[in-house]
Coordinates of C-alpha atoms in Angstrom, one line a residue:
M1 CA -23.6 -1.1 32.2
T2 CA -25.6 -1.8 29.1
T3 CA -25.8 0.6 26.2
T4 CA -27.8 0.4 23.0
N5 CA -26.0 1.3 19.7
N6 CA -26.5 1.0 16.0
I7 CA -24.0 -1.7 15.3
G8 CA -26.2 -4.0 13.4
T9 CA -29.2 -4.7 15.7
A10 CA -27.2 -6.0 18.6
T11 CA -27.1 -4.6 22.1
T12 CA -23.5 -4.0 23.3
T13 CA -22.6 -4.5 26.9
A14 CA -19.8 -2.0 27.6
P15 CA -17.2 -3.3 30.0
T16 CA -16.7 -1.9 33.4
A17 CA -13.4 -0.1 33.1
V18 CA -10.8 -1.1 35.7
T19 CA -7.9 0.6 33.9
R20 CA -8.9 4.2 33.1
F21 CA -7.1 6.4 30.6
P22 CA -6.7 10.1 31.0
P23 CA -9.6 12.5 30.4
G24 CA -9.8 13.6 26.8
F25 CA -7.8 10.6 25.5
L26 CA -8.7 10.2 21.9
W27 CA -10.2 6.8 20.8
G28 CA -9.7 6.7 17.1
S29 CA -9.2 4.6 14.0
A30 CA -7.2 5.2 10.9
T31 CA -7.3 4.5 7.1
A32 CA -5.4 5.5 4.0
S33 CA -6.8 7.0 0.8
Y34 CA -5.6 4.5 -1.7
Q35 CA -6.6 1.6 0.5
I36 CA -10.3 2.6 0.9
E37 CA -11.4 5.3 -1.5
G38 CA -11.6 3.7 -4.9
A39 CA -13.0 6.0 -7.6
V40 CA -9.5 6.3 -9.0
R41 CA -10.6 8.0 -12.3
E42 CA -13.4 10.2 -10.9
D43 CA -13.5 14.0 -10.5
G44 CA -10.1 14.7 -12.0
R45 CA -8.0 12.2 -10.1
T46 CA -5.0 10.9 -12.0
P47 CA -2.8 7.9 -11.3
S48 CA -0.6 7.7 -8.3
I49 CA 2.4 5.4 -8.0
W50 CA 0.2 2.8 -6.3
D51 CA -2.2 2.8 -9.3
T52 CA 0.7 2.1 -11.6
F53 CA 2.3 -0.4 -9.3
S54 CA -0.8 -2.4 -8.6
H55 CA -1.6 -2.6 -12.4
T56 CA 1.9 -3.9 -13.1
P57 CA 1.7 -7.8 -13.4
G58 CA 3.3 -9.6 -10.5
K59 CA 3.6 -6.7 -8.1
V60 CA 0.4 -7.3 -6.0
L61 CA -1.0 -10.6 -4.9
N62 CA -3.7 -11.9 -7.2
G63 CA -3.4 -8.8 -9.4
D64 CA -5.5 -6.9 -6.9
T65 CA -5.8 -3.1 -7.3
G66 CA -7.3 -0.2 -5.4
D67 CA -9.5 0.8 -8.3
I68 CA -12.6 0.1 -6.2
A69 CA -11.1 -0.8 -2.8
V70 CA -14.0 -0.5 -0.3
D71 CA -15.7 2.3 -2.3
H72 CA -15.4 4.9 0.6
Y73 CA -15.5 7.7 -2.0
H74 CA -19.2 7.0 -2.5
R75 CA -20.0 5.5 1.0
W76 CA -18.3 8.0 3.2
R77 CA -21.5 9.1 4.9
D78 CA -22.4 5.6 5.9
D79 CA -18.8 5.0 7.1
V80 CA -18.9 8.1 9.3
R81 CA -22.1 6.9 10.8
L82 CA -20.4 3.6 11.5
M83 CA -17.6 5.4 13.2
A84 CA -20.1 7.3 15.4
D85 CA -21.8 4.0 16.2
L86 CA -18.4 2.6 17.4
G87 CA -18.0 5.5 19.7
L88 CA -14.9 6.9 18.0
T89 CA -13.8 10.3 19.1
A90 CA -11.2 10.8 16.3
Y91 CA -10.5 9.6 12.8
R92 CA -7.2 9.8 11.0
F93 CA -7.7 9.8 7.2
S94 CA -5.3 10.6 4.4
V95 CA -5.7 13.0 1.5
A96 CA -5.0 11.6 -1.9
W97 CA -2.4 13.9 -3.5
P98 CA -3.5 13.1 -7.1
R99 CA -7.1 13.7 -6.2
V100 CA -6.2 17.3 -5.1
Q101 CA -3.3 18.2 -7.4
P102 CA -3.3 15.6 -10.2
T103 CA 0.1 16.4 -11.7
G104 CA 1.7 17.3 -8.4
R105 CA 2.0 20.9 -9.6
G106 CA -0.3 23.8 -10.1
P107 CA -3.7 24.7 -8.7
A108 CA -5.9 22.4 -6.8
V109 CA -8.9 20.6 -8.2
Q110 CA -11.8 21.8 -6.2
R111 CA -13.9 18.6 -6.8
G112 CA -11.1 16.7 -5.1
L113 CA -10.9 19.1 -2.2
D114 CA -14.7 19.1 -1.9
F115 CA -14.7 15.4 -1.1
Y116 CA -12.5 16.0 2.0
R117 CA -14.4 19.1 2.9
H118 CA -17.6 17.1 3.0
L119 CA -16.0 14.3 4.9
V120 CA -14.6 16.6 7.5
D121 CA -17.9 18.4 8.0
E122 CA -19.7 15.0 8.5
L123 CA -17.1 14.0 11.0
L124 CA -17.5 17.2 13.0
A125 CA -21.3 16.8 12.9
H126 CA -20.9 13.5 14.6
G127 CA -18.5 14.8 17.2
I128 CA -15.5 13.0 15.7
K129 CA -12.2 14.9 15.5
P130 CA -10.7 14.8 12.0
V131 CA -6.9 14.2 11.9
A132 CA -5.6 14.7 8.3
T133 CA -2.6 12.9 6.9
L134 CA -1.2 14.7 3.9
Y135 CA 0.9 11.8 2.5
H136 CA 0.1 8.1 2.9
W137 CA 2.2 6.9 -0.1
D138 CA 0.1 8.0 -3.1
L139 CA 2.7 10.2 -5.0
P140 CA 1.3 11.5 -8.3
Q141 CA 2.7 9.4 -11.0
E142 CA 3.9 12.5 -12.9
L143 CA 6.2 13.3 -10.1
E144 CA 7.6 9.8 -10.0
N145 CA 8.2 10.2 -13.8
A146 CA 10.3 13.2 -12.9
G147 CA 12.4 11.3 -10.4
G148 CA 10.1 10.8 -7.4
W149 CA 11.3 11.2 -3.8
P150 CA 15.0 10.6 -4.7
V151 CA 14.8 14.0 -6.5
R152 CA 15.0 17.2 -4.4
D153 CA 12.2 19.0 -6.2
T154 CA 9.6 16.5 -4.9
A155 CA 10.0 18.0 -1.4
Y156 CA 9.1 21.4 -2.7
R157 CA 6.2 20.1 -4.6
F158 CA 5.0 18.4 -1.4
A159 CA 5.1 21.7 0.5
E160 CA 3.1 23.4 -2.3
Y161 CA 0.5 20.6 -2.1
A162 CA 0.4 20.9 1.7
S163 CA -0.4 24.6 1.4
L164 CA -3.4 23.8 -0.9
V165 CA -4.9 21.3 1.5
G166 CA -4.2 23.5 4.5
E167 CA -5.9 26.5 2.9
A168 CA -9.0 24.3 2.1
L169 CA -9.4 22.5 5.4
G170 CA -7.5 24.6 7.9
D171 CA -10.6 26.2 9.2
R172 CA -12.0 22.9 10.4
V173 CA -9.1 20.5 10.8
E174 CA -6.8 21.2 13.8
Q175 CA -4.5 18.2 13.8
W176 CA -2.2 17.5 10.8
V177 CA 0.2 14.6 10.0
T178 CA 2.6 15.5 7.2
L179 CA 4.0 12.1 6.4
N180 CA 2.9 8.6 7.3
E181 CA 5.7 6.1 7.7
P182 CA 8.4 7.7 5.6
W183 CA 10.6 4.7 6.2
C184 CA 8.2 2.6 4.1
S185 CA 8.1 5.2 1.3
A186 CA 11.9 5.4 1.1
F187 CA 13.1 1.9 1.8
L188 CA 10.3 -0.3 0.6
G189 CA 9.5 1.9 -2.4
Y190 CA 13.0 2.6 -3.6
G191 CA 15.2 0.0 -1.8
S192 CA 13.5 -3.5 -1.8
G193 CA 10.9 -2.6 -4.4
V194 CA 8.0 -4.3 -2.6
H195 CA 6.1 -1.0 -2.4
A196 CA 5.4 1.5 -5.1
P197 CA 7.1 2.7 -7.2
G198 CA 9.0 -0.6 -7.0
R199 CA 12.6 0.6 -7.5
T200 CA 15.6 -1.3 -6.1
D201 CA 18.4 1.1 -5.5
G202 CA 19.8 1.5 -2.0
A203 CA 21.4 4.9 -2.8
A204 CA 18.1 6.2 -4.2
A205 CA 16.3 5.0 -1.0
L206 CA 18.7 7.1 1.1
R207 CA 18.1 10.1 -1.1
A208 CA 14.4 9.5 -0.8
A209 CA 14.6 9.4 3.0
H210 CA 16.3 12.7 3.1
H211 CA 13.9 14.4 0.7
L212 CA 10.9 13.0 2.7
N213 CA 12.5 14.6 5.8
L214 CA 13.0 17.8 3.9
G215 CA 9.4 17.7 2.6
H216 CA 8.2 17.3 6.1
G217 CA 10.1 20.4 7.2
L218 CA 9.0 22.5 4.2
A219 CA 5.4 21.4 4.6
T220 CA 5.4 22.2 8.3
Q221 CA 6.7 25.7 7.6
A222 CA 4.1 26.2 4.9
L223 CA 1.3 25.0 7.1
R224 CA 2.4 27.2 10.0
G225 CA 2.2 30.1 7.7
I226 CA -1.5 29.6 6.8
L227 CA -3.1 27.6 9.6
P228 CA -4.7 29.1 12.8
G229 CA -2.5 29.2 15.8
R230 CA -4.5 26.3 17.4
A231 CA -3.3 23.9 14.7
S232 CA -1.2 21.0 15.7
I233 CA 1.4 19.6 13.3
G234 CA 3.5 16.5 13.5
L235 CA 4.2 13.3 11.6
S236 CA 3.7 9.5 12.0
L237 CA 6.8 7.4 12.1
N238 CA 6.9 3.6 12.2
P239 CA 10.0 3.2 14.4
S240 CA 11.5 -0.3 14.7
V241 CA 11.9 -1.5 18.3
V242 CA 15.3 -3.2 17.6
R243 CA 16.5 -5.9 20.0
P244 CA 19.7 -7.9 19.7
L245 CA 19.3 -11.7 19.6
T246 CA 22.1 -12.0 22.1
D247 CA 24.6 -9.8 23.8
A248 CA 27.4 -10.9 21.4
P249 CA 29.2 -7.9 19.9
A250 CA 28.1 -8.8 16.4
D251 CA 24.5 -8.8 17.5
L252 CA 24.8 -5.5 19.3
D253 CA 26.4 -4.0 16.2
A254 CA 23.5 -5.3 14.1
Q255 CA 21.1 -3.6 16.5
R256 CA 23.0 -0.3 16.1
R257 CA 23.0 -0.6 12.3
I258 CA 19.3 -1.3 12.0
D259 CA 18.4 1.3 14.5
A260 CA 20.3 3.9 12.4
L261 CA 18.4 2.9 9.2
A262 CA 15.0 2.3 10.7
N263 CA 14.9 5.1 13.3
R264 CA 17.7 7.6 13.5
V265 CA 17.7 8.4 9.8
F266 CA 14.5 10.3 10.7
T267 CA 14.9 11.2 14.4
G268 CA 18.4 12.5 13.9
P269 CA 17.4 15.5 11.7
L270 CA 13.9 15.8 13.2
L271 CA 14.9 15.9 16.9
T272 CA 18.5 17.0 16.9
G273 CA 19.1 18.7 13.5
A274 CA 21.7 16.3 12.3
Y275 CA 22.1 12.8 10.7
P276 CA 24.0 10.3 12.9
E277 CA 27.6 9.9 12.0
D278 CA 27.4 6.1 12.3
L279 CA 24.6 6.1 9.6
L280 CA 26.8 8.1 7.3
A281 CA 29.7 5.7 7.9
D282 CA 27.6 2.5 7.4
T283 CA 26.3 3.8 4.1
A284 CA 29.5 5.4 2.8
R285 CA 30.0 2.8 0.1
L286 CA 26.7 3.7 -1.4
T287 CA 26.6 7.5 -1.1
D288 CA 28.6 10.4 0.2
W289 CA 25.4 12.1 1.3
S290 CA 26.2 15.2 -0.8
F291 CA 22.5 15.5 -1.5
V292 CA 22.1 17.0 2.0
Q293 CA 22.5 20.7 1.2
E294 CA 23.4 23.5 3.6
G295 CA 20.5 24.4 5.8
D296 CA 18.5 21.2 5.1
T297 CA 18.7 19.8 8.5
G298 CA 17.7 23.1 10.0
T299 CA 14.6 23.1 7.8
I300 CA 13.8 19.5 8.9
H301 CA 14.4 20.3 12.6
Q302 CA 11.0 22.2 13.0
P303 CA 9.3 22.2 16.4
L304 CA 6.9 19.3 16.6
D305 CA 3.5 19.7 18.2
F306 CA 3.2 15.9 18.5
I307 CA 4.8 12.7 17.3
G308 CA 2.7 9.8 15.9
L309 CA 4.0 6.3 16.4
N310 CA 2.9 3.3 14.5
Y311 CA 3.7 -0.1 16.1
Y312 CA 3.1 -3.7 15.2
T313 CA 6.0 -5.9 16.2
P314 CA 9.6 -5.6 17.4
A315 CA 12.7 -6.6 15.3
I316 CA 15.1 -9.2 16.7
V317 CA 18.4 -9.0 14.9
S318 CA 21.8 -10.6 14.8
G319 CA 25.1 -10.2 13.0
P320 CA 25.5 -12.2 9.8
R321 CA 25.5 -16.0 10.0
A322 CA 27.8 -18.1 7.8
E323 CA 24.8 -18.8 5.5
R324 CA 21.4 -17.1 5.3
T325 CA 18.6 -19.6 5.9
G326 CA 15.2 -18.9 4.2
A327 CA 13.6 -15.6 3.6
R328 CA 14.5 -12.3 5.4
L329 CA 12.3 -12.2 8.5
D330 CA 12.1 -8.4 8.8
G331 CA 8.3 -8.5 8.1
H332 CA 8.5 -6.3 5.1
G333 CA 7.7 -8.6 2.2
A334 CA 9.7 -10.9 0.0
S335 CA 12.3 -9.4 -2.3
D336 CA 15.8 -10.3 -3.6
H337 CA 16.7 -6.7 -2.7
S338 CA 17.2 -5.4 0.8
P339 CA 15.4 -2.4 2.4
W340 CA 18.5 -2.0 4.6
P341 CA 21.1 -0.3 2.4
G342 CA 24.6 -0.8 3.8
S343 CA 23.4 -3.4 6.3
D344 CA 21.8 -6.0 4.1
D345 CA 23.8 -8.8 5.8
V346 CA 22.0 -8.3 9.2
E347 CA 19.8 -11.3 10.1
F348 CA 16.3 -11.0 11.5
H349 CA 14.7 -13.6 13.8
H350 CA 11.4 -14.7 15.2
V351 CA 11.6 -15.8 18.9
N352 CA 7.8 -15.7 19.6
E353 CA 5.5 -18.3 18.1
D354 CA 2.4 -16.2 18.7
V355 CA 2.0 -14.5 15.3
T356 CA -0.7 -12.6 13.4
A357 CA -1.9 -13.5 9.8
M358 CA 1.0 -11.3 8.6
G359 CA 3.5 -13.6 10.3
W360 CA 4.4 -10.8 12.7
P361 CA 5.1 -11.8 16.3
V362 CA 2.8 -10.4 18.9
D363 CA 4.7 -8.5 21.6
P364 CA 3.0 -5.6 23.3
T365 CA 6.1 -4.8 25.4
G366 CA 7.6 -3.3 22.3
L367 CA 4.8 -0.6 22.3
S368 CA 5.4 0.5 25.9
D369 CA 9.2 0.5 25.3
L370 CA 8.7 2.6 22.2
L371 CA 6.5 5.2 24.0
L372 CA 9.0 5.5 26.8
D373 CA 11.9 5.8 24.4
Y374 CA 10.3 8.7 22.6
T375 CA 9.3 10.3 25.8
A376 CA 13.0 10.4 26.6
Q377 CA 14.1 11.5 23.1
A378 CA 11.5 14.2 22.8
P379 CA 10.6 15.5 26.3
G380 CA 7.6 17.6 26.4
V381 CA 6.3 16.5 22.9
P382 CA 2.9 14.7 23.2
L383 CA 2.7 11.3 21.6
Y384 CA -0.1 9.4 19.8
V385 CA -0.3 5.8 18.8
T386 CA -1.4 6.6 15.2
E387 CA -1.5 3.0 14.1
N388 CA -1.7 -0.3 16.0
G389 CA -3.6 -3.4 15.1
A390 CA -3.5 -6.9 13.7
A391 CA -4.6 -9.0 10.7
Y392 CA -6.3 -12.3 11.3
D393 CA -8.1 -14.8 9.1
D394 CA -11.6 -13.5 9.7
V395 CA -14.7 -15.3 8.4
V396 CA -18.4 -14.6 8.5
V397 CA -20.4 -17.2 10.3
D398 CA -24.2 -16.8 10.5
G399 CA -23.8 -13.1 9.6
A400 CA -21.3 -12.3 12.3
V401 CA -17.5 -12.1 12.6
H402 CA -16.0 -13.2 15.9
D403 CA -12.3 -12.4 16.2
P404 CA -11.2 -13.1 19.8
E405 CA -7.6 -13.1 18.7
R406 CA -7.8 -9.4 17.8
V407 CA -9.6 -8.6 21.0
R408 CA -6.8 -10.2 23.0
Y409 CA -4.2 -8.3 20.8
L410 CA -6.0 -5.0 21.4
H411 CA -6.4 -5.5 25.1
A412 CA -2.7 -6.3 25.5
H413 CA -1.5 -3.4 23.4
L414 CA -3.8 -0.9 25.0
G415 CA -2.6 -2.2 28.3
A416 CA 0.9 -1.5 27.2
V417 CA -0.1 2.1 26.3
H418 CA -1.6 2.5 29.8
D419 CA 1.6 1.1 31.3
A420 CA 3.7 3.7 29.4
I421 CA 1.3 6.5 30.6
A422 CA 1.7 5.3 34.2
R423 CA 5.4 5.5 33.8
G424 CA 5.4 9.1 32.5
A425 CA 4.7 9.0 28.8
D426 CA 2.4 11.8 27.6
V427 CA 0.2 9.7 25.2
R428 CA -2.9 11.6 24.1
G429 CA -4.7 9.1 21.9
Y430 CA -4.8 5.7 20.2
F431 CA -5.8 5.0 16.5
L432 CA -6.8 1.4 15.8
W433 CA -5.5 0.2 12.4
S434 CA -7.8 -0.2 10.6
L435 CA -11.4 1.0 10.6
L436 CA -12.2 -1.2 7.6
D437 CA -10.8 -4.3 5.9
N438 CA -9.2 -2.9 2.8
F439 CA -6.5 -3.1 0.1
E440 CA -3.4 -4.1 2.0
W441 CA -0.8 -2.9 -0.4
A442 CA 1.3 -5.7 -2.0
Y443 CA -0.9 -8.3 -0.2
G444 CA -4.0 -7.1 -2.0
Y445 CA -7.2 -8.1 -0.3
S446 CA -5.7 -11.2 1.3
K447 CA -5.1 -9.6 4.8
R448 CA -7.8 -8.2 6.9
F449 CA -6.8 -5.6 9.5
G450 CA -10.2 -4.0 9.9
A451 CA -12.4 -3.8 13.0
V452 CA -15.2 -3.9 10.4
Y453 CA -15.4 -6.7 8.0
V454 CA -16.0 -5.8 4.4
D455 CA -17.5 -8.2 1.9
Y456 CA -15.6 -7.0 -1.2
E457 CA -18.2 -8.4 -3.6
T458 CA -21.2 -6.5 -2.0
Q459 CA -19.3 -3.8 0.0
Q460 CA -21.4 -4.8 3.0
R461 CA -19.9 -3.7 6.3
I462 CA -20.1 -6.1 9.3
P463 CA -18.6 -4.9 12.6
K464 CA -16.5 -7.7 14.1
S465 CA -16.7 -8.6 17.7
S466 CA -13.4 -6.6 18.2
A467 CA -15.3 -3.5 17.0
T468 CA -18.0 -4.0 19.6
W469 CA -15.3 -4.5 22.2
Y470 CA -13.4 -1.4 21.2
A471 CA -16.6 0.6 21.2
G472 CA -17.2 -0.4 24.8
V473 CA -13.7 0.6 25.7
A474 CA -14.0 4.0 24.0
R475 CA -17.3 4.7 25.8
A476 CA -16.0 3.6 29.1
G477 CA -12.7 5.4 28.7
G478 CA -10.7 2.4 29.9
L479 CA -10.0 -1.3 29.8
P480 CA -12.0 -4.1 31.4
A481 CA -10.4 -6.9 33.3
R482 CA -8.9 -9.5 31.1
D483 CA -10.9 -12.7 30.5

């Protein structure tokens, strides 16, 4: 069938779906505030840890910052129209904490909240479901100055901030994500130092992980106290699909150790109300975990209305070799400090030569495995793929961007989602990362994940061929046959 849309001036031929997804399945895309908004000094916003980090020489490639990013703060109406043109039925955005509560304490700045009120109203006017993420890594710098996530008080400040946003948007936003990828916040921000705030202390990373968990629990309690009963509250994790290089005992133990640090440090208290004993033993030389106070795990163990899962590539691990060769291949940036406290001798491997521009191996089987694993771990809890996508070296040729590699990637991974659904996983939606090319954290503007190309000099938006393809899938509600 042929449909006319407003993506440029082209006519899009929507594929005939041969693999249909369930009725009501959400076809979305996602972004993060610091990566797209810009306007970092407008309307009362104060610096976040990412403002400070990106302005610190040597921390971000080419000295790039999010000061302007892709200027979404001023172009949001056009961006929402673009989402509508792409046939999106949902959009996951994040709220910038220092735009709403500049010091991380006290009353909200209404000008900051108004930006998100207007954004949500525009989404709803175009039939797009807003999904609000409260924390996508932009901690107010004043809270970091007071100790950041390794300090218990930050969890309470987060709950207070969640209440402010919930009160402002709760009448129009039904789905809420408390935290995005708390693993990255804790272990890249405080362990390896490749993310803001750039600290390199394994014990602090473990404290941060606990206080992020606690913040989720407290924020969930706060939101449930003020939101309508129809509200749905969960969080987005980036679990690692950990596979041993071989069946050797050392490799199987490496798998167990990384699984504890990447996954069970969160799913333990979230799903069972306790941290795993092997994690405590593996990290005993760094901390006695006395920062976990009585009642904490009960607070963390709140009922979840859904779980969001972010997936890009699996981790292939082995026990330590006699001599480490080259950089750590865990896909989390170069650092002399490990994001794996207590298990920094574990080796990571690439066994697949098909890689994205990030150097991440392409393996859609990991996504179906992940969805089935969480179906078993959290029976009855709906799942969403809240991030999945790929960076490639996109270029503009004759005013267009053709990215067949990304189309193949998306087709394979959406096929993996469908496979998981067919095998019993209750997956309710898929959010492509990302809507727009943007500031890609420590990689600056060198990596392009967007379905829409952004010329950073002019801020022109050019939907890539993958965007046109995804629009056809969304409208058809299913996947075409593979080319």
